[in-house]
Coordinates of C-alpha atoms in Angstrom, one line a residue:
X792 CA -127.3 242.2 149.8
X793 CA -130.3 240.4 151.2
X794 CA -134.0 241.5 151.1
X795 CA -137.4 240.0 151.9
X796 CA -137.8 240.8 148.1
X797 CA -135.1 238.9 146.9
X798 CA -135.5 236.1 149.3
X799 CA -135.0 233.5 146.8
X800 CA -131.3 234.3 146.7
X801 CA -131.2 234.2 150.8
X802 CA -133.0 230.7 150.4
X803 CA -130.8 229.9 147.5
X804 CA -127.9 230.3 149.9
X805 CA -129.2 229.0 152.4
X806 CA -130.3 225.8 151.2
X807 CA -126.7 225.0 150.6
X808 CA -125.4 225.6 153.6
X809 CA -125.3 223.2 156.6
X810 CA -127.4 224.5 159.5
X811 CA -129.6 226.8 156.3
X812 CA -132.5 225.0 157.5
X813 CA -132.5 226.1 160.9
X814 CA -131.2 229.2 160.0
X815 CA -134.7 229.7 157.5
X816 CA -137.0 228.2 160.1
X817 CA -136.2 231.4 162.8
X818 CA -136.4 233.6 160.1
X819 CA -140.0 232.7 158.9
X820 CA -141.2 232.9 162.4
X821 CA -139.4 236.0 163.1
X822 CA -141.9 237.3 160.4
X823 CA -144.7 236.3 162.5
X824 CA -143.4 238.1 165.5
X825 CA -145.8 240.6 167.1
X826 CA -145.4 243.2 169.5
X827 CA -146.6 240.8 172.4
X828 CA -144.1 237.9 171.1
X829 CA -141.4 240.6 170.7
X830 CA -141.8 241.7 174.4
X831 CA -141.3 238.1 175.5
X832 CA -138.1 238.0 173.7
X833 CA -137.0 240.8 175.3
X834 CA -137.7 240.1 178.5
X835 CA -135.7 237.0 178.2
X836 CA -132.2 239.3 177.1
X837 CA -129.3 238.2 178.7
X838 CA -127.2 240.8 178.9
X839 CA -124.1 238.2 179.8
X840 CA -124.5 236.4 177.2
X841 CA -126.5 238.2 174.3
X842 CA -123.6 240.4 171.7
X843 CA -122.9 238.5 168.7
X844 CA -125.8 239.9 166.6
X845 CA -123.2 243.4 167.5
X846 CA -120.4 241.0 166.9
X847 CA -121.4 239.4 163.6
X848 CA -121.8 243.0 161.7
X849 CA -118.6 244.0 161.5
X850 CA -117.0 240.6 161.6
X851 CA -114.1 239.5 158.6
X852 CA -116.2 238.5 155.4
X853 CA -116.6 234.8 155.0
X854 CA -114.1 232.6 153.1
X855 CA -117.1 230.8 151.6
X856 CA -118.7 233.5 149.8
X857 CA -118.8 233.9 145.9
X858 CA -116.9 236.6 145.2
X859 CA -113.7 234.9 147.4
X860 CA -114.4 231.4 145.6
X861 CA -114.4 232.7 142.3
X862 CA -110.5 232.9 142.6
X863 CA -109.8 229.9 144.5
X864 CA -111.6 228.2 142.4
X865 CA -109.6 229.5 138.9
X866 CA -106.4 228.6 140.8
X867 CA -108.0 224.5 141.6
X868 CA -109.2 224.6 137.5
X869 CA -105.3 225.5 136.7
X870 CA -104.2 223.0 139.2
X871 CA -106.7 220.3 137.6
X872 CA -108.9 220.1 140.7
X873 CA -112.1 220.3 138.6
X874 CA -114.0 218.6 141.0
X875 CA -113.3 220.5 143.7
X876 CA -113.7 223.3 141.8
X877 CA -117.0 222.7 141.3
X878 CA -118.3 221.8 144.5
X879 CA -116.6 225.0 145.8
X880 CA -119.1 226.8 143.7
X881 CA -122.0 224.5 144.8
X882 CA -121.1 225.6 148.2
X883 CA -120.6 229.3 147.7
X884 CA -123.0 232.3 149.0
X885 CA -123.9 235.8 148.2
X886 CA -123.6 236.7 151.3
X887 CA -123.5 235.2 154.8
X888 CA -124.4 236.2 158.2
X889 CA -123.8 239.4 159.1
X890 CA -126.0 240.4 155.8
X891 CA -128.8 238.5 157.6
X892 CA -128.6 239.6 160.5
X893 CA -129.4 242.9 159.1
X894 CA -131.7 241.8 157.4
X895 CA -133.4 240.6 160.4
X896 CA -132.6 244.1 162.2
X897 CA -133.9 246.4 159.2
X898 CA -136.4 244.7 157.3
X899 CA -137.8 241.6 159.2
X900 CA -138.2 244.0 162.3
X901 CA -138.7 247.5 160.0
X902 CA -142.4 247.8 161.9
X903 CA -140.2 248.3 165.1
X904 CA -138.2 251.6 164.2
X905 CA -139.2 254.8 164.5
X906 CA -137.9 258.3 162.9
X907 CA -136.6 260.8 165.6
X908 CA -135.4 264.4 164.7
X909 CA -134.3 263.0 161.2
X910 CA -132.7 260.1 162.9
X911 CA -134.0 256.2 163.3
X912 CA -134.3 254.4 166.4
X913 CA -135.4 251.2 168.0
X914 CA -136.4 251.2 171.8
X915 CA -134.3 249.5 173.8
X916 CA -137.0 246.6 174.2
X917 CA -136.7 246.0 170.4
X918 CA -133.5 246.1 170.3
X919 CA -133.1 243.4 173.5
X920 CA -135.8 241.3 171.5
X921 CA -134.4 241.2 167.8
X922 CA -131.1 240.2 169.6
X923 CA -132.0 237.3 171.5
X924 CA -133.3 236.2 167.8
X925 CA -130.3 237.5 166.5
X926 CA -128.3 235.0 168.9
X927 CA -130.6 232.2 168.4
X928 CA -130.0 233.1 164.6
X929 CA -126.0 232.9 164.6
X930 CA -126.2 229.4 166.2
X931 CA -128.4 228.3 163.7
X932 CA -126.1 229.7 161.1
X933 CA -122.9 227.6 162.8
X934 CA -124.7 224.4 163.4
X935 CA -122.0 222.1 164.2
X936 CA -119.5 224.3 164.3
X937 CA -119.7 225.6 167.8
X938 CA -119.2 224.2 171.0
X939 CA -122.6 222.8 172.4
X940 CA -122.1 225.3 175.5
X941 CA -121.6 228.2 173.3
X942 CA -124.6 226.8 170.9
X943 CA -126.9 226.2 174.0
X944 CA -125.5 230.1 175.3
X945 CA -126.6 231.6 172.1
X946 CA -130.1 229.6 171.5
X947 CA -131.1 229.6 175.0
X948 CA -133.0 232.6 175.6
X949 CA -134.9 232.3 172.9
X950 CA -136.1 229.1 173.3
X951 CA -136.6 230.4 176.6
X952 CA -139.1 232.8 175.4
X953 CA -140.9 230.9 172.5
X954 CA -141.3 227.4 173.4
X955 CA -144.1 227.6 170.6
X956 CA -142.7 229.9 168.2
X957 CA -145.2 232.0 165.9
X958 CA -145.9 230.4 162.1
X959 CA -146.4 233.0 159.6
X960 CA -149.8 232.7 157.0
X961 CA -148.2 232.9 153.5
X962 CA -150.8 235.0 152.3
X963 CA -154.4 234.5 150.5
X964 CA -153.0 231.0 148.9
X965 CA -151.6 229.2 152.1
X966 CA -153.2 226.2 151.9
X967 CA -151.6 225.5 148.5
X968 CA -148.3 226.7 149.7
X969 CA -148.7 224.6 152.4
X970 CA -149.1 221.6 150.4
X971 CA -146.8 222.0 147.8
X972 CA -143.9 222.4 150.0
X973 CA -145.4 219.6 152.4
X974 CA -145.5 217.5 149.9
X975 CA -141.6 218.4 148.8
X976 CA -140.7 217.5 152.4
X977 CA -141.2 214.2 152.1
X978 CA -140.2 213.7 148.2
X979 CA -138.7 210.4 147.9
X980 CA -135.5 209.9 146.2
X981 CA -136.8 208.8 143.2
X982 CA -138.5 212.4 143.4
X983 CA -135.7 214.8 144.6
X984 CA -134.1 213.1 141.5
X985 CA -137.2 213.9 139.5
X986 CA -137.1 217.5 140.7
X987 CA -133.8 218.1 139.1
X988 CA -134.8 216.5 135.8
X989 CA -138.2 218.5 135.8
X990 CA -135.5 221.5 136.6
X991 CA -133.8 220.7 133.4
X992 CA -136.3 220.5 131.2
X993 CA -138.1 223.6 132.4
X994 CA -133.9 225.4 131.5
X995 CA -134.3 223.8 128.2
X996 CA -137.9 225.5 127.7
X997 CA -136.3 228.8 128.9
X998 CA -138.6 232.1 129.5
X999 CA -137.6 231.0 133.3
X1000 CA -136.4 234.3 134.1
X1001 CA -138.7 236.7 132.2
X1002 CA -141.8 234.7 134.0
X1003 CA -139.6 234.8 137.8
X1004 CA -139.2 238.6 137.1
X1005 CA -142.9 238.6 136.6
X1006 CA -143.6 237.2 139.4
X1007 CA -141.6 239.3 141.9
X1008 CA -143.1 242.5 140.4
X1009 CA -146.5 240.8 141.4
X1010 CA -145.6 240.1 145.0
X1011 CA -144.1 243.9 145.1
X1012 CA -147.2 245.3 143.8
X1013 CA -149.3 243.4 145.6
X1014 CA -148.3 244.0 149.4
X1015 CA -147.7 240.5 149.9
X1016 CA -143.2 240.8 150.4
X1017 CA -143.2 239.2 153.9
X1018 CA -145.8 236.4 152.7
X1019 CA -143.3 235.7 149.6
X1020 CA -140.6 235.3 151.8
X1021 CA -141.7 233.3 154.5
X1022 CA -142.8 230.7 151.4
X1023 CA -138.8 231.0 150.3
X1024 CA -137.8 230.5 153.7
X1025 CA -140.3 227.4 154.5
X1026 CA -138.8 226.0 150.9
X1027 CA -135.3 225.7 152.4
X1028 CA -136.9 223.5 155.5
X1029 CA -139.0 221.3 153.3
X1030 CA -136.0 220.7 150.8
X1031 CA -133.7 219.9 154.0
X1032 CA -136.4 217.3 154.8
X1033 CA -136.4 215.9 151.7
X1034 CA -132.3 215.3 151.9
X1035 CA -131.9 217.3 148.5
X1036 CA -127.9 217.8 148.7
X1037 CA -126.0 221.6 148.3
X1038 CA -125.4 220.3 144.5
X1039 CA -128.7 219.4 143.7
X1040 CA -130.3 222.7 145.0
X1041 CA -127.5 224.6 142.8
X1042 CA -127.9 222.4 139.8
X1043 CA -131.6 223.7 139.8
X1044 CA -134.1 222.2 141.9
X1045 CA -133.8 225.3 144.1
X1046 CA -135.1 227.4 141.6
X1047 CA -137.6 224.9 140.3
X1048 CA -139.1 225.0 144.1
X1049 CA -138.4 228.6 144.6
X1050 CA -139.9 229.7 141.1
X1051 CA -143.8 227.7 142.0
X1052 CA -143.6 229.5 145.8
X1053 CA -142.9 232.6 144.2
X1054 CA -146.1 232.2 141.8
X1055 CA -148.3 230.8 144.0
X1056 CA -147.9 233.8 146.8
X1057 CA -149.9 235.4 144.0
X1058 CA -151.8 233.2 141.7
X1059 CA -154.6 235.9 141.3
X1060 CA -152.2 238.0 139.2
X1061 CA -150.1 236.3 136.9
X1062 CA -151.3 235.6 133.4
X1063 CA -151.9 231.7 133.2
X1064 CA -148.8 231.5 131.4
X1065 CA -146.3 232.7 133.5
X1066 CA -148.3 230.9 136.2
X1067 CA -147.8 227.7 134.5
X1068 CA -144.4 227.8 133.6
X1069 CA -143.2 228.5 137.2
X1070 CA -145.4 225.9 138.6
X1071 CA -146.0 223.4 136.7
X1072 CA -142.4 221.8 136.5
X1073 CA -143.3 220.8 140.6
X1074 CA -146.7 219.7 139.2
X1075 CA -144.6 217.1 137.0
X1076 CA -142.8 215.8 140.3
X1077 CA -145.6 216.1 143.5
X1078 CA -148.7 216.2 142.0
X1079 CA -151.5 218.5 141.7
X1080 CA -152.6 220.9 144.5
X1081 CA -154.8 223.4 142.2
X1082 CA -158.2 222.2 144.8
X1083 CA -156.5 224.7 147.5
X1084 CA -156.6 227.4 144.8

């Protein structure tokens, strides 16, 4: 279900959930993870207390994802629960964590694998190292929802390992990444407000998806998957900062957000149409950042 290509939907499910932050942050710098980092995670396995990354793949599906809400939520609309209704769908996912953890395993890691008589394989060093992520990964995903000595068990080694953990480059037009989403991390409420009326307008307008589409298809072309999705994944940290609630990001200031990341990952080859109509509606709200370009 998830992909580094499709990472807008991870972050778009992620920035609604509680602990989607934290979550985001360890998957960006798991992108950034070279062999030398990945030893040092591996060295620091536990085997007493590393397993749910095993655990979570074949655990029960979530009762928060879509496909589950979709009927609850026609049985609160004939009950005349509208409101809850609605926040139900706010709150739903695509997926949830036993998807990203695979993600992590198959594509984050997919320079770790190797093909032996037909078959794939990991050494046992990768395998030691994506788990103590994977661990760090599911407390992340329960913030607040596990005891604090299972939450320190889980995160431990890994902070163990990493006390600096790696940042990923988003690719030739970092800078302006970098200061577009800095700049949405400390958006005011007057502009996290803004954002969602700059969302609105740019609905109104429409093309949104056509130019998006265009946009992907760029980033696949161009090689530049894993610096795309690291600029989704920083999105859902600098929209936590800014305090933007699991109804605002659905209502569409996620996809305003996501959309200019998307578009500025590769600015050197979209037509300056598309490139304006998934950027500028952040333009409207934070300001220009066209001298990093």
């Amino acid at each position: 279900m998830y992909t580094l290509l499709g990472a807008p939907l991870l972050g778009f499910d992620l920035c609604r959930r509680p602990g989607g932050a934290g979550v985001a942050t360890l998957l960006e710098s798991a992108l950034a993870v070279t062999p030398d980092v990945l030893s040092r995670l591996s060295d620091a396995f536990d085997a007493g207390t590393v397993g749910w990354q095993a655990r979570a793949s074949v655990a029960t599906p979530e009762a928060g994802r879509l496909a589950e809400a979709m009927g609850r939520t026609a049985q609160l609309v004939a009950e005349g629960r509208v409101g809850e209704a609605l926040r139900l769908l706010e709150t739903a996912s695509m997926a949830g964590l036993p998807e990203i953890l695979a993600l992590l395993r198959d594509e984050v890691f997919d320079w770790t694998w190797t093909t032996v008589d037909g078959r794939r394989t990991q050494s046992e060093s990768a395998v030691r190292g994506v788990a103590v992520l994977g661990d760090a990964v599911v407390a992340a995903y329960h913030a607040g929802r596990l005891s604090p000595a299972l939450t320190d068990q889980l995160r431990s080694p890994y902070r163990r390992a990493l006390a600096r953990p790696p940042r990923l480059r988003l690719g030739p037009y970092h800078a302006a990444l970098a200061d577009a989403l800095d700049r949405v991390a400390v958006a005011s409420a007057e502009q996290v407000a803004a954002l969602g009326a700059s969302a609105d307008r740019s609905r109104e307008r429409a093309a949104w998806a056509p130019a998006m589409h265009s946009a992907t298809w760029a980033v696949h072309l161009s090689g530049r998957t894993r610096e795309a999705a690291g600029a989704q994944l920083r999105a859902v940290r600098a929209l936590a900062d800014a305090g933007v609630t699991a109804g605002e990001a659905a209502a569409g200031t996620w996809n305003l957000v996501s959309a200019a990341c998307q578009a500025l990952v590769v600015s050197d080859l979209l037509d300056s149409v598309t490139w304006s109509r998934l950027v500028a509606p952040l333009v409207e709200v934070v300001g220009r950042f066209d001298e990093h370009l």
